[in-house]
XYZ file of C-alpha atoms in Angstrom:
495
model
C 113.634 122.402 146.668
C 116.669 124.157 148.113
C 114.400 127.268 147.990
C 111.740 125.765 150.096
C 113.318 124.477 152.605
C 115.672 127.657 153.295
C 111.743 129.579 153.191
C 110.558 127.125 155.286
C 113.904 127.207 157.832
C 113.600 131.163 158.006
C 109.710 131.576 158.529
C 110.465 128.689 161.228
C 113.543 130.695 163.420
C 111.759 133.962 163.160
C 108.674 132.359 164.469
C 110.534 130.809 167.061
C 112.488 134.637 168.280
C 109.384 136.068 168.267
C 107.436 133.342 170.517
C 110.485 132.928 172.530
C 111.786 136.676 173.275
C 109.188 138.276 173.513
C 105.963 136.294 174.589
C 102.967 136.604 173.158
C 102.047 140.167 172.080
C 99.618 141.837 175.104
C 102.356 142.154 178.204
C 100.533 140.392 180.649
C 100.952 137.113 183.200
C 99.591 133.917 181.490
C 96.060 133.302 182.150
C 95.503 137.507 183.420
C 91.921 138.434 181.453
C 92.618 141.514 179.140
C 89.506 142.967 180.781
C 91.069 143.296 183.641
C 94.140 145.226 182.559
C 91.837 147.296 181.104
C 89.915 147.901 184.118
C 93.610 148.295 185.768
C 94.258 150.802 183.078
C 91.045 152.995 183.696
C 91.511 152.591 187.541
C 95.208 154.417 187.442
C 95.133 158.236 188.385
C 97.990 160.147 188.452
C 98.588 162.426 192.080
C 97.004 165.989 191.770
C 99.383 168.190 191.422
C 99.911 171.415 193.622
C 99.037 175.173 193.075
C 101.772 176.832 192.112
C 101.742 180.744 190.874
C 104.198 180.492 187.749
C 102.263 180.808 184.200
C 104.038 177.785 183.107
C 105.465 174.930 184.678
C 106.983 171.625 183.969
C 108.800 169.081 186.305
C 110.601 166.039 184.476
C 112.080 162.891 185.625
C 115.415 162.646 184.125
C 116.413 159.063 183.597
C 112.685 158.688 181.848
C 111.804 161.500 180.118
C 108.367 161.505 182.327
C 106.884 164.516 183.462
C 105.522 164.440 186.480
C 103.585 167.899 186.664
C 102.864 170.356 184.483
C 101.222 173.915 184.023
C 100.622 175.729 180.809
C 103.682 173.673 179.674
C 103.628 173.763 175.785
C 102.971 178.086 175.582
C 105.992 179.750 174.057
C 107.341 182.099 176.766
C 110.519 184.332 176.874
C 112.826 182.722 178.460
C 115.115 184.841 179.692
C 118.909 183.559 180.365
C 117.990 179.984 181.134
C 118.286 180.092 177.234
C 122.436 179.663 178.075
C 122.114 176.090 178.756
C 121.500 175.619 175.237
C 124.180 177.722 174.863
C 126.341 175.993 177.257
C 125.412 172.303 175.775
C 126.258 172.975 172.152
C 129.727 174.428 173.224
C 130.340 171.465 174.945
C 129.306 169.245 172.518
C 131.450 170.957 170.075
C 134.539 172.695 171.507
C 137.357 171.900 173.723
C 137.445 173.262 177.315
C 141.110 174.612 176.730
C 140.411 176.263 173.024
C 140.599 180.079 173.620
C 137.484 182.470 173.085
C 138.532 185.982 171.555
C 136.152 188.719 172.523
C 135.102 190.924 169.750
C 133.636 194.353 169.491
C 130.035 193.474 168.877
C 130.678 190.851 172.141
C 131.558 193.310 174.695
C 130.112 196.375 173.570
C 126.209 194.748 172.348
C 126.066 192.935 175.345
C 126.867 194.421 178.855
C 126.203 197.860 179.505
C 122.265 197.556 182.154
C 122.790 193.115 181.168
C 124.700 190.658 183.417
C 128.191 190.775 182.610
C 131.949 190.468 184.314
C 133.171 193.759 182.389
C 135.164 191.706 179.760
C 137.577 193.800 177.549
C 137.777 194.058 173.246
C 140.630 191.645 172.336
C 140.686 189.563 175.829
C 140.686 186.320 175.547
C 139.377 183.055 177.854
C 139.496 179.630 177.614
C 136.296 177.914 176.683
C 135.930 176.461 180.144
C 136.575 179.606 181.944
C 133.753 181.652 180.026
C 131.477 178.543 180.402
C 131.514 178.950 184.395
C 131.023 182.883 183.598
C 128.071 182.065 181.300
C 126.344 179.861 184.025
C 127.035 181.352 187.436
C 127.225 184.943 186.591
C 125.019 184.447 183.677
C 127.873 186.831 181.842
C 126.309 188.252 178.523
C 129.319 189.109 176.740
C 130.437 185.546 177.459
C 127.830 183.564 176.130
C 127.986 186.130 172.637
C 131.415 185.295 172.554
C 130.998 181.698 172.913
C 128.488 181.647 170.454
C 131.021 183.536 167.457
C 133.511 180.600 168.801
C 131.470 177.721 168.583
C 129.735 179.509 165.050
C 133.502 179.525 163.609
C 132.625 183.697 163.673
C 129.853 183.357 162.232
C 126.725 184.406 165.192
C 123.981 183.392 162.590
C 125.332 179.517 162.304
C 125.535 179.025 166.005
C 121.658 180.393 166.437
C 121.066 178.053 163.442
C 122.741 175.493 165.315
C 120.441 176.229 168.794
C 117.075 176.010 166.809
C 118.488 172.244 164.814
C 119.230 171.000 168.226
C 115.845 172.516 169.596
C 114.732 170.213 166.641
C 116.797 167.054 167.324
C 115.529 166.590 170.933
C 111.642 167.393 169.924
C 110.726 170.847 171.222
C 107.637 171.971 169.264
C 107.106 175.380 170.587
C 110.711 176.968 170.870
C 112.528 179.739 168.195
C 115.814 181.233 169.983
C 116.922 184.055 167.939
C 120.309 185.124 170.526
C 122.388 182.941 172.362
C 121.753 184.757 175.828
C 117.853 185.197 176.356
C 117.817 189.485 175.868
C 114.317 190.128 175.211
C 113.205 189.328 171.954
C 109.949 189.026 170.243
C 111.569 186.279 168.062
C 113.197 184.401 170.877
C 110.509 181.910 172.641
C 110.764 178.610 174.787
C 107.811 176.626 176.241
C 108.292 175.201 179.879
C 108.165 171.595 178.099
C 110.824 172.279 175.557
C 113.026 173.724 178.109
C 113.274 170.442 180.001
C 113.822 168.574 176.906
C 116.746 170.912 176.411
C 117.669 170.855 180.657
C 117.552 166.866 179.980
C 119.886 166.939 177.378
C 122.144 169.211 179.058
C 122.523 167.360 182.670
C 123.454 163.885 180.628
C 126.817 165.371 179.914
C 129.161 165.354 183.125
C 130.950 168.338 182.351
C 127.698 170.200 182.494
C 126.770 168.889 185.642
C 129.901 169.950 187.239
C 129.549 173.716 186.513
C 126.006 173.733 187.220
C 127.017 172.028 190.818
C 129.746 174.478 191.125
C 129.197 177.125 193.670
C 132.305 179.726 193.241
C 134.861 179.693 190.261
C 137.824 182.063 189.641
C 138.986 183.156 186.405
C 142.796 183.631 186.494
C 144.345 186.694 185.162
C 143.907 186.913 181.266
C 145.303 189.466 178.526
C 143.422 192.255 179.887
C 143.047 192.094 183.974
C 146.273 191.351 185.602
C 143.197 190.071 188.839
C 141.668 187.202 188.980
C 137.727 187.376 188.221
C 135.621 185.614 191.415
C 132.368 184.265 190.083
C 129.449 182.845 192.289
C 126.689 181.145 191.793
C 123.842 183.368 191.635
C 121.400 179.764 191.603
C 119.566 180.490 195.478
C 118.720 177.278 195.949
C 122.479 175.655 195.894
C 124.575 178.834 196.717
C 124.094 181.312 199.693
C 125.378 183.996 197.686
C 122.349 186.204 197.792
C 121.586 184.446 201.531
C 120.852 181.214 202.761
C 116.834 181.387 202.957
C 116.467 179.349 199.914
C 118.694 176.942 199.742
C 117.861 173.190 199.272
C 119.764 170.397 200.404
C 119.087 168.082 196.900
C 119.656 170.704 194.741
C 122.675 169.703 192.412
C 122.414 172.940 190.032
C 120.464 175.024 187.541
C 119.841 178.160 185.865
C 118.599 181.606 186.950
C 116.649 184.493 184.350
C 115.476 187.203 184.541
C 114.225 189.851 182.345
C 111.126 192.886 182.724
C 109.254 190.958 179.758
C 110.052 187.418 181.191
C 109.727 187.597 184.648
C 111.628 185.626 186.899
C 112.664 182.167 185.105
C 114.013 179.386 186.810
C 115.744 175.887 185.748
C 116.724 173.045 189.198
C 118.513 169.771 189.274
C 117.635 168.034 192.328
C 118.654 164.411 192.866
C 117.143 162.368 196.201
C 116.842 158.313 196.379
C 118.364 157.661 193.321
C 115.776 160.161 191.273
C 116.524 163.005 189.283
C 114.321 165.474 189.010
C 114.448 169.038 186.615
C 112.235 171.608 187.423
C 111.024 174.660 185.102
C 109.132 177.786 185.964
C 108.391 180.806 183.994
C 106.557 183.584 184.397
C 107.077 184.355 188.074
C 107.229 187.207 190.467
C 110.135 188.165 192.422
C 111.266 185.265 195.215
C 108.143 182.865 193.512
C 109.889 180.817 191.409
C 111.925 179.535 194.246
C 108.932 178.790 196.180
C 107.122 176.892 193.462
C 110.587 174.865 192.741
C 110.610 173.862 196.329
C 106.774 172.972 196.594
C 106.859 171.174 193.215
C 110.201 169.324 193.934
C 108.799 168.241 197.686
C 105.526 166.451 196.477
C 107.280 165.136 193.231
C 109.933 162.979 195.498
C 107.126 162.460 198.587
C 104.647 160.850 195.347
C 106.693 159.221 192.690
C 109.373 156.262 192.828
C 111.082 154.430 190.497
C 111.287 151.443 189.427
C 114.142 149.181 187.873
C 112.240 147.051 184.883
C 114.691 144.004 184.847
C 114.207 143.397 188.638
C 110.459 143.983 188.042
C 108.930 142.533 185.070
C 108.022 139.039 185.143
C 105.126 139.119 182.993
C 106.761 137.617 180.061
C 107.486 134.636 182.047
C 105.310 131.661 183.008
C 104.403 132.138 186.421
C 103.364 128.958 187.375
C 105.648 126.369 189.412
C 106.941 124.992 186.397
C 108.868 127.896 185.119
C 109.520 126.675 181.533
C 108.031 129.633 179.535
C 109.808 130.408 176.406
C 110.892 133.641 177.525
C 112.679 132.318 180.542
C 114.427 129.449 177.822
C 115.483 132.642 175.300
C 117.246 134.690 177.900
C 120.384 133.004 176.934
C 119.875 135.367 173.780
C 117.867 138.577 174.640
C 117.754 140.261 177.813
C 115.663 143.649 179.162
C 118.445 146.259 179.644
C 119.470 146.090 183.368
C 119.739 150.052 183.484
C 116.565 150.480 182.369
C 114.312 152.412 184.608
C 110.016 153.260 184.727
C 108.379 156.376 187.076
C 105.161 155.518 188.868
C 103.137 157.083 191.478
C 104.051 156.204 194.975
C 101.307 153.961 195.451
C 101.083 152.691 192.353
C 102.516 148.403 191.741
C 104.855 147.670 188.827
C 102.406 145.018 187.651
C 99.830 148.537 187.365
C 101.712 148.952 184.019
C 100.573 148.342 180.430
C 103.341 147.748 178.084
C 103.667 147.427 174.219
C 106.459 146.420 171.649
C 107.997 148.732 169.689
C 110.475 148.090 166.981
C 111.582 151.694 165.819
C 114.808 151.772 167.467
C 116.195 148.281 166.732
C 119.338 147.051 165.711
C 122.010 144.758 165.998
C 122.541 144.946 169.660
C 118.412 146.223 170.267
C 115.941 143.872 169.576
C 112.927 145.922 170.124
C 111.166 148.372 173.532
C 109.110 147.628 175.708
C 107.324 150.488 176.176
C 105.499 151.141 179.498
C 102.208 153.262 180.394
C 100.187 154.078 183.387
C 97.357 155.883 183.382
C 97.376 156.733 179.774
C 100.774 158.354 180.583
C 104.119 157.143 179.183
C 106.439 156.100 182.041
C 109.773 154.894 180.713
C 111.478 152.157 178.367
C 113.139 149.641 178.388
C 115.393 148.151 175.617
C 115.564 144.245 174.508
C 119.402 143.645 174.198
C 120.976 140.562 172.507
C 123.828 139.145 175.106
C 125.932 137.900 172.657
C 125.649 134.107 172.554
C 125.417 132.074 169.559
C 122.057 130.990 168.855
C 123.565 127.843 167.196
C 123.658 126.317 170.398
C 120.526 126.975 171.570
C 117.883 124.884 172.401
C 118.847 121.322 171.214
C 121.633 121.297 173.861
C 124.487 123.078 175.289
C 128.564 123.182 174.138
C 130.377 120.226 175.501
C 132.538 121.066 178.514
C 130.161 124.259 179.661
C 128.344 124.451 182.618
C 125.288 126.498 182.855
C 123.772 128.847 185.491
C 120.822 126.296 186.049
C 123.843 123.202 186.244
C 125.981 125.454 188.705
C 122.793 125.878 190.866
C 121.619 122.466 191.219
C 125.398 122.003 192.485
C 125.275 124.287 194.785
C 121.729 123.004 195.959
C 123.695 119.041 196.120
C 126.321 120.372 198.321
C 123.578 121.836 200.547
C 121.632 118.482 200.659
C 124.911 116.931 201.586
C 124.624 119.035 205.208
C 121.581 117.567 205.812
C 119.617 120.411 205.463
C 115.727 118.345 204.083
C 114.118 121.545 203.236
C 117.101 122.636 201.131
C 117.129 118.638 199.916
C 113.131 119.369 198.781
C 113.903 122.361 197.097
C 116.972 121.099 195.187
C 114.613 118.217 194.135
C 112.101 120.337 192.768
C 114.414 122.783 191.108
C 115.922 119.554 189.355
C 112.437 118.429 188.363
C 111.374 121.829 186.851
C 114.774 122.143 184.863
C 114.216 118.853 183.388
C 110.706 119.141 182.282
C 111.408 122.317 180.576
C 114.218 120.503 179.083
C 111.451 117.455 177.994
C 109.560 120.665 176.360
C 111.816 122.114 174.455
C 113.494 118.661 173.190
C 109.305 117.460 172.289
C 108.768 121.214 171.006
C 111.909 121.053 168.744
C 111.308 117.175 167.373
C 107.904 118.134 166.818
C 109.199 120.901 164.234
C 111.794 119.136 163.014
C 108.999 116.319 162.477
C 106.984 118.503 161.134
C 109.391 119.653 158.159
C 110.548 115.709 157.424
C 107.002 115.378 156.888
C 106.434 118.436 154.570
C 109.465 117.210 152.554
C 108.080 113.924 152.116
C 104.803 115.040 150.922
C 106.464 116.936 148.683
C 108.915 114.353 147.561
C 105.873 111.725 147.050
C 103.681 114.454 145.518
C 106.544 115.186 142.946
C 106.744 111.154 142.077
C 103.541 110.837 142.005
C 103.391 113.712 139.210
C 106.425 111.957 137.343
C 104.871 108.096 136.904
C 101.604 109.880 135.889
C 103.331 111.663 133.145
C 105.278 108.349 132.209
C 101.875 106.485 132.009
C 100.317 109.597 129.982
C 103.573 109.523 127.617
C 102.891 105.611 126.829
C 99.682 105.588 126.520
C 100.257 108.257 124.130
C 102.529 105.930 121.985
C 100.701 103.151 122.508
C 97.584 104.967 120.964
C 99.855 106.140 118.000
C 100.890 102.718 117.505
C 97.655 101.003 116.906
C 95.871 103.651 114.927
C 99.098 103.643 112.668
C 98.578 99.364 112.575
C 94.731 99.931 111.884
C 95.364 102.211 109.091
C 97.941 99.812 107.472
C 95.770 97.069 107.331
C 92.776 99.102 105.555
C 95.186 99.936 102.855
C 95.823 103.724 103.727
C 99.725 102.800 102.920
């Protein structure tokens, strides 16, 4: 019995999470036909993108993961030296900015000479930091080999080991780095997709984002040059170090390259309205891969916006006047993560969206995704958090002595009526009215499962009786039988 009921308990609260957090399983408003979300769904284009003369190209929304355009985006291309800021974000992810960087032989002498450098010298030695901002504004060679025997604990092989597992980690498909500074290399390939993956990654971490936004740097004097070493920003679009014609006023940072076999490579952060935007070409001619960053960067923020999914969605709730939907009732519990964030065309409605539940990711704190589409496109997510309270308390009535958000409200709305205000006065009324007849739901919703168990236990309690006297009756009748055939037999003799 004890079995039962604890079955019959847990089938019940699971039941009740499901209903209650989530709604019922298409995301759409009560009553919506699923025909016409379909029809929604067939109706949503994505903008055409512009012509741009790169052989690949790939523009990504940061905070989503969406891209927004893209050109020949998954073909493995060299990639020239934006390879450093995988270079760059496994340092940082692994090192200290003050933990000094020796130079070896192999360092200095394998790796300047007709490359990028700052003429480092054998035995000089750098902090982490300061080689970082030589890596990424000067693009120094000898800095990013160095970095890599550092971060490799001297061994180059396990640091490009350690580039292709993170390559991996964050899902690139058609990448293979084989050096940790982009020299040409028949073994060393990066799609346009892969690199924004990697770009993604990289502009997440805040020390990152401060060297890429940096536009001069000096290095103090070290071991070897009693000068300090200037560095500038060789990135056209944020520094007028090679003149002022490109420059862009949301650029926030990126990554030149440049090599005979590569062409022109080019990797921009640009932030406007709240949207973060990274932008990869490859394969470009001389002065074109700041043109196509510009065009592509200009009609991405004039035909996207975001959109913040806890403001927005409302399609788990009831949306009639009543407002008692389950959804609305479990909030106290589960809540869509108010960071969360979706990309959509500029004239494209939140309520454009199809969404589904996914449960990969969950956890103690994550109760599930939504995940949102448009136009057979993925758009963002948005996590189902837990806030926390005690589900003991929830729905048959809340702690004595608390006040709740609805309780403070209709106070508020008294003290209004008390001005004299009638429209204020009709809205307090109705507010009260709504509250209490999603209270009179819940209370007839939870007595009529609580009902509903009594009466499964009694059934089973009678059924069991029932089963008991009948084997009584069959056990005397039995004896009784025994009895009399034993009393016939007597009286024939048979004793």
């Amino acid at each position: 019995m004890k079995k039962i009921l604890k079955r019959m308990t847990g089938i019940f609260l699971c039941v009740a999470m499901a209903v209650g957090i989530f709604g019922t399983t298409p995301a759409f408003a009560e009553g919506e036909d699923v025909s016409a979300q379909n029809t929604q769904a067939q109706a949503a284009q994505w903008p055409t993108g512009p012509e741009v003369q790169a052989s690949s190209a790939v523009v990504m929304d940061a905070s989503t993961g969406t891209v927004l355009f893209e050109k020949d985006a998954d073909t493995p291309r060299y990639p020239a030296s934006i390879t450093k800021i995988m270079t760059t974000l496994l340092a940082l992810e692994n090192c200290s900015l003050d933990e000094v960087v020796h130079f070896s032989a192999t360092a200095v002498y394998e790796n300047e000479g007709g490359t990028s450098h700052i003429a480092r010298d054998l035995d000089e030695e750098m902090t982490l930091e300061q080689c970082l901002y030589a890596i990424m504004l000067e693009s120094a060679n000898e800095c990013s080999y160095a970095v890599a025997e550092h971060v490799g604990g001297g061994d180059y092989q396990k640091f490009i080991d350690m580039m292709n597992a993170k390559a991996a980690e964050l899902g690139c498909t058609n990448t293979h780095f084989n050096n940790c500074n982009g020299l040409p290399d028949p073994n060393h390939v990066v799609s346009a997709r892969d690199m924004a993956l990697i770009s993604r990654e990289a502009i997440k971490n805040s020390m990152f984002r401060k060297i890429v936004g940096t536009v001069r740097y000096e290095i103090p004097p070290t071991n070897k040059h009693a000068d300090p070493t200037p560095l500038n920003n060789h990135h056209q679009m944020i520094s007028a170090y090679k003149g002022r014609q490109n420059l862009y006023e949301y650029c926030v940072g990126g990554k030149t390259g440049w090599t005979s076999d590569a062409g022109n490579t080019l990797v921009t952060f640009a932030e406007k309205d709240g949207m973060t935007l990274i932008c990869v070409v490859m394969g470009c001619s001389a002065g074109g891969q700041y043109s196509d960053t510009r065009t592509l960067f200009d009609y991405c923020f004039d035909n996207f916006k975001l959109f913040n999914v806890s403001q927005n969605e409302n399609r788990y709730e009831n949306t009639q006047s009543t407002g008692n939907s389950l959804f609305t009732e479990w909030n106290a519990f589960a809540k869509v993560d108010s960071t969360a964030q979706i990309i959509l065309p500029a004239n494209a409605n939140f309520a454009d969206t199809q969404t589904e539940v996914n449960y990969d990711q969950t956890s103690d704190s994550i109760l599930g995704t939504l995940v949102y589409s448009y136009g057979g496109r993925q758009v963002g997510t948005a996590n189902v958090v837990t806030t926390g309270a005690k589900i003991t308390a929830y729905p048959f009535g809340e702690k004595s002595g608390t006040v709740s958000k609805n309780d403070n409200q209709t106070e508020l709305s008294e003290k209004s009526a008390e001005t004299g205000n009638d429209a204020q006065n009709k809205n307090t009324s109705a507010t009260k009215s709504n509250t209490q007849i999603s209270k009179k739901k819940l209370l007839l919703i939870g007595g009529g499962v609580v009902g509903a168990i009594i009466v499964v236990l009694i059934i089973w309690l009678l059924y069991n009786n029932i089963r008991r006297i009948h084997r009584r009756k069959e056990g005397r009748d039995r004896r009784f039988k025994t009895i009399k055939n034993n009393r016939k037999w007597n009286k024939r003799g048979g004793r």
